[in-house]
Amino acid sequence: GGQVLGLKILATGIIVGSAAAVGGGVLGFLFGMPRTFARGDGPPAPSAVATGDEPETAEANSVPQGRRADAGADGWANNNLVEVSDWLTKIVVGVGLVQLSEIIGWLGVVGRAIGEGAGLTGGLAQSVGVTIIVANFGVGFLVTYIYSRTLLSLLFASASRQIEAELRGRLVEIEKSQKEQANA
């Protein structure tokens, strides 16, 4: 009896918790998508922080976000995924704030159903169900948010630097070839 109930609660917790973590992860990704910036927008370069110098001129800082063709190593151009993430984030926050009381009520009903499905009764059923949902949703959100903000930012910046280095190398090759042709 008790052992079967414990396994039923554990299995329900794993299944529902995994689903809640995935839902939280999707929102964490939307909220954590690194915001792009053009050179001069956003944080200064590490060397500028160490010396206290300004990262760029005032002219570069006046360029609208994501509009510069020469974003270079200090930034990267805007992309569609960030645009979609921005819009979805605004929609989710807006709907969430407007429907907050309904969401809380829904969470109580669903939490009770989950707890009762696991074999619990009364307030304990609702408490366990709501805890499974909220805890796993929160963990999924935070882990994915932090992952998105850190790793994706590093990957985007690294890719931008690699592309810029490749283009500069090719430009040097072209200029060298042109000089050789001019001398011949």
CSV table of C-alpha atoms in Angstrom, one decimal:
chain,number,residue,atom,x,y,z
A,1,GLY,CA,0.0,0.0,0.0
A,2,GLY,CA,2.4,2.7,1.2
A,3,GLN,CA,5.2,1.7,-1.0
A,4,VAL,CA,2.9,1.8,-4.1
A,5,LEU,CA,1.6,5.2,-3.1
A,6,GLY,CA,5.1,6.5,-2.7
A,7,LEU,CA,6.1,5.2,-6.2
A,8,LYS,CA,2.9,6.7,-7.6
A,9,ILE,CA,3.7,10.1,-6.1
A,10,LEU,CA,7.3,9.9,-7.3
A,11,ALA,CA,6.3,8.9,-10.8
A,12,THR,CA,3.7,11.7,-11.0
A,13,GLY,CA,6.2,14.2,-9.7
A,14,ILE,CA,8.8,13.2,-12.3
A,15,ILE,CA,6.3,13.3,-15.2
A,16,VAL,CA,4.6,16.6,-14.2
A,17,GLY,CA,7.8,18.1,-12.9
A,18,SER,CA,9.5,17.4,-16.3
A,19,ALA,CA,6.7,19.0,-18.2
A,20,ALA,CA,6.7,22.0,-15.9
A,21,ALA,CA,10.5,22.3,-16.3
A,22,VAL,CA,10.2,22.2,-20.1
A,23,GLY,CA,7.6,25.0,-19.9
A,24,GLY,CA,9.8,27.0,-17.6
A,25,GLY,CA,12.7,26.4,-19.9
A,26,VAL,CA,10.8,27.7,-23.0
A,27,LEU,CA,10.1,30.9,-21.1
A,28,GLY,CA,13.6,31.1,-19.7
A,29,PHE,CA,14.9,30.9,-23.3
A,30,LEU,CA,12.6,33.6,-24.4
A,31,PHE,CA,13.5,35.9,-21.5
A,32,GLY,CA,17.2,35.0,-21.6
A,33,MET,CA,17.8,35.4,-25.3
A,34,PRO,CA,20.9,37.6,-25.4
A,35,ARG,CA,19.9,41.1,-26.6
A,36,THR,CA,22.0,42.1,-29.5
A,37,PHE,CA,23.9,45.4,-29.6
A,38,ALA,CA,25.9,47.4,-32.1
A,39,ARG,CA,29.4,48.5,-31.2
A,40,GLY,CA,29.1,51.2,-28.5
A,41,ASP,CA,25.7,50.0,-27.3
A,42,GLY,CA,25.8,47.7,-24.3
A,43,PRO,CA,28.7,47.0,-22.0
A,44,PRO,CA,32.1,48.5,-22.7
A,45,ALA,CA,35.0,46.3,-23.9
A,46,PRO,CA,37.0,44.8,-21.0
A,47,SER,CA,40.1,46.9,-21.8
A,48,ALA,CA,37.9,50.1,-21.6
A,49,VAL,CA,36.6,49.0,-18.2
A,50,ALA,CA,40.1,48.4,-16.9
A,51,THR,CA,41.4,51.8,-18.0
A,52,GLY,CA,38.2,53.8,-17.5
A,53,ASP,CA,38.2,54.9,-21.1
A,54,GLU,CA,35.0,55.2,-23.2
A,55,PRO,CA,34.5,52.2,-25.5
A,56,GLU,CA,33.6,54.3,-28.6
A,57,THR,CA,33.0,57.8,-29.7
A,58,ALA,CA,29.7,59.7,-29.1
A,59,GLU,CA,28.9,59.3,-32.8
A,60,ALA,CA,29.1,55.5,-32.5
A,61,ASN,CA,26.8,55.5,-29.4
A,62,SER,CA,24.1,57.4,-31.3
A,63,VAL,CA,23.7,54.6,-33.9
A,64,PRO,CA,20.4,52.8,-33.4
A,65,GLN,CA,20.5,49.2,-32.0
A,66,GLY,CA,21.3,46.5,-34.5
A,67,ARG,CA,21.6,49.0,-37.4
A,68,ARG,CA,25.4,49.1,-37.9
A,69,ALA,CA,27.0,47.0,-40.6
A,70,ASP,CA,30.3,47.1,-38.8
A,71,ALA,CA,29.3,45.8,-35.4
A,72,GLY,CA,32.6,43.8,-35.2
A,73,ALA,CA,34.0,42.1,-32.2
A,74,ASP,CA,32.3,44.4,-29.7
A,75,GLY,CA,28.8,43.5,-30.9
A,76,TRP,CA,26.7,41.7,-33.4
A,77,ALA,CA,23.9,42.6,-35.7
A,78,ASN,CA,20.3,42.0,-34.7
A,79,ASN,CA,18.6,38.8,-35.9
A,80,ASN,CA,15.0,37.5,-36.3
A,81,LEU,CA,15.2,35.2,-33.3
A,82,VAL,CA,15.8,38.1,-31.0
A,83,GLU,CA,12.9,40.0,-32.6
A,84,VAL,CA,10.6,37.1,-32.0
A,85,SER,CA,11.9,36.6,-28.5
A,86,ASP,CA,11.2,40.3,-27.7
A,87,TRP,CA,7.7,40.2,-29.0
A,88,LEU,CA,6.8,36.9,-27.3
A,89,THR,CA,8.3,38.1,-24.0
A,90,LYS,CA,6.2,41.2,-24.1
A,91,ILE,CA,3.0,39.2,-24.9
A,92,VAL,CA,3.7,36.6,-22.2
A,93,VAL,CA,4.3,39.3,-19.6
A,94,GLY,CA,1.2,41.3,-20.7
A,95,VAL,CA,-1.1,38.3,-20.7
A,96,GLY,CA,0.4,37.0,-17.5
A,97,LEU,CA,-0.2,40.3,-15.6
A,98,VAL,CA,-3.8,40.6,-17.0
A,99,GLN,CA,-4.7,37.0,-16.2
A,100,LEU,CA,-2.8,36.6,-13.0
A,101,SER,CA,-5.8,35.8,-10.8
A,102,GLU,CA,-7.0,33.3,-13.3
A,103,ILE,CA,-3.6,31.7,-13.5
A,104,ILE,CA,-3.4,31.3,-9.8
A,105,GLY,CA,-6.9,29.7,-9.7
A,106,TRP,CA,-5.9,27.4,-12.5
A,107,LEU,CA,-2.7,26.4,-10.8
A,108,GLY,CA,-4.7,25.4,-7.7
A,109,VAL,CA,-7.2,23.3,-9.7
A,110,VAL,CA,-4.4,21.6,-11.7
A,111,GLY,CA,-2.3,21.1,-8.6
A,112,ARG,CA,-5.2,19.4,-6.8
A,113,ALA,CA,-5.8,17.2,-9.8
A,114,ILE,CA,-2.1,16.2,-10.0
A,115,GLY,CA,-2.0,15.5,-6.2
A,116,GLU,CA,-5.2,13.4,-6.4
A,117,GLY,CA,-3.9,11.6,-9.4
A,118,ALA,CA,-0.9,10.6,-7.4
A,119,GLY,CA,-3.2,9.2,-4.7
A,120,LEU,CA,-3.2,12.1,-2.2
A,121,THR,CA,-6.3,13.8,-0.8
A,122,GLY,CA,-7.5,17.2,0.4
A,123,GLY,CA,-5.1,20.1,0.9
A,124,LEU,CA,-2.1,17.8,0.8
A,125,ALA,CA,-3.0,16.8,-2.8
A,126,GLN,CA,-3.2,20.5,-3.9
A,127,SER,CA,0.0,21.5,-2.0
A,128,VAL,CA,2.0,18.7,-3.5
A,129,GLY,CA,0.7,19.2,-7.0
A,130,VAL,CA,1.3,23.0,-6.9
A,131,THR,CA,4.7,22.6,-5.4
A,132,ILE,CA,5.7,20.1,-8.2
A,133,ILE,CA,4.6,22.5,-10.9
A,134,VAL,CA,6.0,25.7,-9.4
A,135,ALA,CA,9.4,24.3,-8.2
A,136,ASN,CA,10.1,22.6,-11.5
A,137,PHE,CA,8.9,25.4,-13.6
A,138,GLY,CA,11.1,27.8,-11.6
A,139,VAL,CA,14.2,25.5,-12.0
A,140,GLY,CA,13.6,25.1,-15.7
A,141,PHE,CA,13.2,28.8,-16.1
A,142,LEU,CA,16.3,29.8,-14.2
A,143,VAL,CA,18.6,27.1,-15.7
A,144,THR,CA,17.6,27.9,-19.2
A,145,TYR,CA,17.6,31.7,-18.6
A,146,ILE,CA,21.2,31.6,-17.2
A,147,TYR,CA,22.3,29.2,-19.9
A,148,SER,CA,20.8,31.5,-22.6
A,149,ARG,CA,22.3,34.7,-21.2
A,150,THR,CA,25.8,33.3,-20.7
A,151,LEU,CA,26.6,30.6,-23.2
A,152,LEU,CA,24.6,32.0,-26.2
A,153,SER,CA,26.2,35.5,-25.6
A,154,LEU,CA,29.6,33.9,-25.7
A,155,LEU,CA,28.8,31.9,-28.8
A,156,PHE,CA,27.4,34.9,-30.6
A,157,ALA,CA,30.4,37.0,-29.8
A,158,SER,CA,32.8,34.3,-30.7
A,159,ALA,CA,31.2,33.6,-34.0
A,160,SER,CA,31.2,37.4,-34.8
A,161,ARG,CA,34.9,37.6,-34.0
A,162,GLN,CA,35.6,34.5,-36.1
A,163,ILE,CA,33.7,35.9,-39.1
A,164,GLU,CA,35.4,39.2,-38.8
A,165,ALA,CA,38.9,37.6,-38.6
A,166,GLU,CA,38.1,35.4,-41.6
A,167,LEU,CA,36.9,38.4,-43.6
A,168,ARG,CA,40.0,40.4,-42.7
A,169,GLY,CA,42.2,37.5,-43.8
A,170,ARG,CA,40.4,37.3,-47.1
A,171,LEU,CA,40.7,41.0,-47.6
A,172,VAL,CA,44.5,40.9,-47.0
A,173,GLU,CA,44.7,38.0,-49.5
A,174,ILE,CA,42.7,40.1,-52.1
A,175,GLU,CA,44.8,43.2,-51.5
A,176,LYS,CA,48.0,41.1,-51.8
A,177,SER,CA,46.8,39.6,-55.1
A,178,GLN,CA,45.9,43.0,-56.5
A,179,LYS,CA,49.3,44.4,-55.6
A,180,GLU,CA,51.0,41.4,-57.3
A,181,GLN,CA,48.8,41.9,-60.5
A,182,ALA,CA,49.6,45.6,-60.5
A,183,ASN,CA,53.4,44.9,-60.2
A,184,ALA,CA,53.2,42.3,-63.0
